[in-house]
C-alpha cells in the first residue's frame, strides 16, 4: 500500500540524483572540499572584520574631533543668534562712520550724504578701495547702487553711490 512516489524535478532533485550517483569515497572528498571552502570563507571574513576594526579605531579620534568642532560651532551660532544685534548707525552717524573709516585707511575718498544714499568720490589704490567697500558692506550693511572706477596710474578714481540696508 505504498503510494507511488511523485517524481520531483528541479535543481534540488538534480543535485540529489547526482549525489546519489557518485561513490561514497567521492562524496567524502566533496564534503571535505566544501568544509575547506567554508573554513576559508570564515577566515577571510574574520580577517576583513579585524582589518575594518583597526581602520575604524584609527578614524574614530578624527571623527570625534570633527564632531566636537561641529558642536562648538553650533553652540557659537546659537549664542550669536541669541545675542542682540548691534545697532548700525543711520543718517548723519552713518555718514560720519564712513568718513572716519575712509580716513583711518588713508583713502582720499570724499563722502557726502544724498537722496539716493552716500555718494563716494575720490582716488585710492584699487585693492584698498575694494577691501574698504567689502568692510562697509559687512559692518554697516551698505550696498553699491552705482559705481564707476577708472584707473589713473597706480590709483583708481571712484565715483559711487552706496545705499544702507534700510533704503529701498
mmCIF file of C-alpha atoms in Angstrom:
data_model
loop_
_atom_site.group_PDB
_atom_site.id
_atom_site.type_symbol
_atom_site.label_atom_id
_atom_site.label_comp_id
_atom_site.label_asym_id
_atom_site.label_seq_id
_atom_site.Cartn_x
_atom_site.Cartn_y
_atom_site.Cartn_z
ATOM 1 C CA UNK A 1 0.000 0.000 0.000
ATOM 2 C CA UNK A 2 2.753 2.259 -0.767
ATOM 3 C CA UNK A 3 1.608 5.044 -2.942
ATOM 4 C CA UNK A 4 3.763 5.608 -5.954
ATOM 5 C CA UNK A 5 6.210 8.444 -5.377
ATOM 6 C CA UNK A 6 5.818 11.510 -7.421
ATOM 7 C CA UNK A 7 8.865 12.366 -9.466
ATOM 8 C CA UNK A 8 10.357 15.590 -8.135
ATOM 9 C CA UNK A 9 12.051 17.781 -10.676
ATOM 10 C CA UNK A 10 14.124 20.880 -10.232
ATOM 11 C CA UNK A 11 17.641 21.845 -9.230
ATOM 12 C CA UNK A 12 17.452 20.185 -5.801
ATOM 13 C CA UNK A 13 16.279 16.899 -7.324
ATOM 14 C CA UNK A 14 19.048 17.094 -9.932
ATOM 15 C CA UNK A 15 21.681 17.650 -7.219
ATOM 16 C CA UNK A 16 20.250 14.811 -5.139
ATOM 17 C CA UNK A 17 20.340 12.400 -8.059
ATOM 18 C CA UNK A 18 23.939 13.374 -8.916
ATOM 19 C CA UNK A 19 24.929 12.989 -5.251
ATOM 20 C CA UNK A 20 23.474 9.506 -5.206
ATOM 21 C CA UNK A 21 25.266 8.693 -8.462
ATOM 22 C CA UNK A 22 28.783 9.279 -7.080
ATOM 23 C CA UNK A 23 30.629 6.793 -4.913
ATOM 24 C CA UNK A 24 30.903 7.174 -1.116
ATOM 25 C CA UNK A 25 34.605 7.990 -1.450
ATOM 26 C CA UNK A 26 33.841 10.852 -3.851
ATOM 27 C CA UNK A 27 31.062 12.020 -1.508
ATOM 28 C CA UNK A 28 33.613 12.278 1.345
ATOM 29 C CA UNK A 29 36.025 14.219 -0.903
ATOM 30 C CA UNK A 30 33.248 16.641 -1.900
ATOM 31 C CA UNK A 31 32.318 17.129 1.788
ATOM 32 C CA UNK A 32 35.980 17.746 2.713
ATOM 33 C CA UNK A 33 36.340 20.263 -0.147
ATOM 34 C CA UNK A 34 33.150 22.029 0.977
ATOM 35 C CA UNK A 35 34.482 22.198 4.558
ATOM 36 C CA UNK A 36 37.803 23.670 3.348
ATOM 37 C CA UNK A 37 35.941 26.321 1.311
ATOM 38 C CA UNK A 38 33.691 27.137 4.300
ATOM 39 C CA UNK A 39 36.709 27.438 6.634
ATOM 40 C CA UNK A 40 38.490 29.659 4.078
ATOM 41 C CA UNK A 41 35.427 31.897 3.807
ATOM 42 C CA UNK A 42 35.162 32.138 7.610
ATOM 43 C CA UNK A 43 38.871 33.017 7.950
ATOM 44 C CA UNK A 44 38.558 35.645 5.213
ATOM 45 C CA UNK A 45 35.519 37.156 6.941
ATOM 46 C CA UNK A 46 37.327 37.258 10.300
ATOM 47 C CA UNK A 47 40.409 38.860 8.696
ATOM 48 C CA UNK A 48 38.277 41.504 6.985
ATOM 49 C CA UNK A 49 36.406 42.169 10.237
ATOM 50 C CA UNK A 50 39.689 42.630 12.139
ATOM 51 C CA UNK A 51 41.078 44.984 9.477
ATOM 52 C CA UNK A 52 37.899 47.055 9.479
ATOM 53 C CA UNK A 53 38.000 47.258 13.286
ATOM 54 C CA UNK A 54 41.570 48.594 13.131
ATOM 55 C CA UNK A 55 40.661 51.109 10.415
ATOM 56 C CA UNK A 56 37.685 52.360 12.393
ATOM 57 C CA UNK A 57 39.786 52.586 15.554
ATOM 58 C CA UNK A 58 42.207 54.861 13.661
ATOM 59 C CA UNK A 59 39.395 57.031 12.264
ATOM 60 C CA UNK A 60 37.414 57.349 15.483
ATOM 61 C CA UNK A 61 39.586 60.076 17.099
ATOM 62 C CA UNK A 62 39.397 62.186 13.933
ATOM 63 C CA UNK A 63 35.645 61.728 13.745
ATOM 64 C CA UNK A 64 35.250 62.660 17.408
ATOM 65 C CA UNK A 65 37.386 65.780 16.873
ATOM 66 C CA UNK A 66 35.217 66.771 13.907
ATOM 67 C CA UNK A 67 32.098 66.194 15.974
ATOM 68 C CA UNK A 68 33.471 68.417 18.747
ATOM 69 C CA UNK A 69 34.229 71.182 16.229
ATOM 70 C CA UNK A 70 30.721 70.988 14.797
ATOM 71 C CA UNK A 71 29.172 71.047 18.265
ATOM 72 C CA UNK A 72 31.308 74.058 19.253
ATOM 73 C CA UNK A 73 30.325 75.844 16.040
ATOM 74 C CA UNK A 74 26.648 75.092 16.681
ATOM 75 C CA UNK A 75 26.957 76.445 20.220
ATOM 76 C CA UNK A 76 28.628 79.603 18.896
ATOM 77 C CA UNK A 77 25.931 80.034 16.234
ATOM 78 C CA UNK A 78 23.185 79.686 18.847
ATOM 79 C CA UNK A 79 24.979 82.177 21.118
ATOM 80 C CA UNK A 80 25.345 84.689 18.305
ATOM 81 C CA UNK A 81 21.712 84.285 17.256
ATOM 82 C CA UNK A 82 20.586 84.873 20.832
ATOM 83 C CA UNK A 83 22.798 87.966 21.253
ATOM 84 C CA UNK A 84 21.155 91.295 20.473
ATOM 85 C CA UNK A 85 22.114 92.774 17.131
ATOM 86 C CA UNK A 86 24.367 95.812 17.368
ATOM 87 C CA UNK A 87 22.571 98.880 16.116
ATOM 88 C CA UNK A 88 24.059 100.155 12.889
ATOM 89 C CA UNK A 89 24.410 103.902 12.600
ATOM 90 C CA UNK A 90 21.980 105.722 10.349
ATOM 91 C CA UNK A 91 21.766 109.180 8.811
ATOM 92 C CA UNK A 92 24.472 111.599 9.986
ATOM 93 C CA UNK A 93 26.046 108.961 12.237
ATOM 94 C CA UNK A 94 26.432 106.620 9.252
ATOM 95 C CA UNK A 95 27.982 109.412 7.182
ATOM 96 C CA UNK A 96 30.460 110.159 9.985
ATOM 97 C CA UNK A 97 31.285 106.456 10.417
ATOM 98 C CA UNK A 98 32.010 106.018 6.689
ATOM 99 C CA UNK A 99 34.130 109.177 6.589
ATOM 100 C CA UNK A 100 36.105 108.019 9.644
ATOM 101 C CA UNK A 101 36.558 104.583 8.103
ATOM 102 C CA UNK A 102 37.967 106.054 4.864
ATOM 103 C CA UNK A 103 40.272 108.380 6.794
ATOM 104 C CA UNK A 104 41.534 105.566 9.074
ATOM 105 C CA UNK A 105 42.532 103.536 5.990
ATOM 106 C CA UNK A 106 44.284 106.510 4.411
ATOM 107 C CA UNK A 107 41.871 106.677 1.468
ATOM 108 C CA UNK A 108 41.362 110.018 -0.207
ATOM 109 C CA UNK A 109 37.628 109.491 -0.657
ATOM 110 C CA UNK A 110 35.060 112.209 -0.110
ATOM 111 C CA UNK A 111 31.770 111.029 1.372
ATOM 112 C CA UNK A 112 28.562 113.038 1.152
ATOM 113 C CA UNK A 113 25.010 112.187 2.067
ATOM 114 C CA UNK A 114 22.342 112.437 -0.601
ATOM 115 C CA UNK A 115 18.853 111.371 -1.549
ATOM 116 C CA UNK A 116 19.927 108.019 -3.013
ATOM 117 C CA UNK A 117 22.399 107.234 -0.243
ATOM 118 C CA UNK A 118 26.054 108.017 0.352
ATOM 119 C CA UNK A 119 27.990 109.478 -2.570
ATOM 120 C CA UNK A 120 31.674 108.497 -2.700
ATOM 121 C CA UNK A 121 34.180 110.343 -4.864
ATOM 122 C CA UNK A 122 37.963 110.270 -4.817
ATOM 123 C CA UNK A 123 41.097 108.287 -5.552
ATOM 124 C CA UNK A 124 42.626 105.245 -3.883
ATOM 125 C CA UNK A 125 44.572 102.095 -4.743
ATOM 126 C CA UNK A 126 42.146 99.591 -6.269
ATOM 127 C CA UNK A 127 42.780 96.733 -3.820
ATOM 128 C CA UNK A 128 42.446 99.015 -0.788
ATOM 129 C CA UNK A 129 39.257 100.504 -2.227
ATOM 130 C CA UNK A 130 37.636 97.111 -2.823
ATOM 131 C CA UNK A 131 38.657 95.878 0.645
ATOM 132 C CA UNK A 132 37.160 99.040 2.202
ATOM 133 C CA UNK A 133 33.876 98.632 0.278
ATOM 134 C CA UNK A 134 33.686 94.990 1.400
ATOM 135 C CA UNK A 135 34.208 96.073 5.005
ATOM 136 C CA UNK A 136 31.470 98.703 4.678
ATOM 137 C CA UNK A 137 29.109 96.081 3.307
ATOM 138 C CA UNK A 138 29.927 93.624 6.093
ATOM 139 C CA UNK A 139 29.996 96.078 9.021
ATOM 140 C CA UNK A 140 27.413 98.685 8.003
ATOM 141 C CA UNK A 141 25.274 96.721 5.541
ATOM 142 C CA UNK A 142 25.924 99.244 2.770
ATOM 143 C CA UNK A 143 25.470 98.027 -0.767
ATOM 144 C CA UNK A 144 26.630 99.543 -4.043
ATOM 145 C CA UNK A 145 23.861 101.086 -6.119
ATOM 146 C CA UNK A 146 26.099 102.568 -8.775
ATOM 147 C CA UNK A 147 29.864 102.631 -9.198
ATOM 148 C CA UNK A 148 32.346 103.802 -11.775
ATOM 149 C CA UNK A 149 36.031 103.065 -11.329
ATOM 150 C CA UNK A 150 38.740 104.296 -13.680
ATOM 151 C CA UNK A 151 42.413 103.557 -13.476
ATOM 152 C CA UNK A 152 44.697 106.557 -13.223
ATOM 153 C CA UNK A 153 48.262 105.370 -12.847
ATOM 154 C CA UNK A 154 48.690 103.380 -9.660
ATOM 155 C CA UNK A 155 45.475 104.824 -8.251
ATOM 156 C CA UNK A 156 41.870 104.296 -9.222
ATOM 157 C CA UNK A 157 39.311 107.055 -9.444
ATOM 158 C CA UNK A 158 35.962 106.111 -7.931
ATOM 159 C CA UNK A 159 32.511 107.647 -8.202
ATOM 160 C CA UNK A 160 29.911 105.543 -6.396
ATOM 161 C CA UNK A 161 26.608 105.648 -4.593
ATOM 162 C CA UNK A 162 26.078 103.361 -1.611
ATOM 163 C CA UNK A 163 22.703 102.602 -0.038
ATOM 164 C CA UNK A 164 22.030 101.477 3.513
ATOM 165 C CA UNK A 165 20.092 98.227 4.058
ATOM 166 C CA UNK A 166 17.048 100.244 5.164
ATOM 167 C CA UNK A 167 16.956 102.084 1.808
ATOM 168 C CA UNK A 168 14.768 100.604 -0.962
#
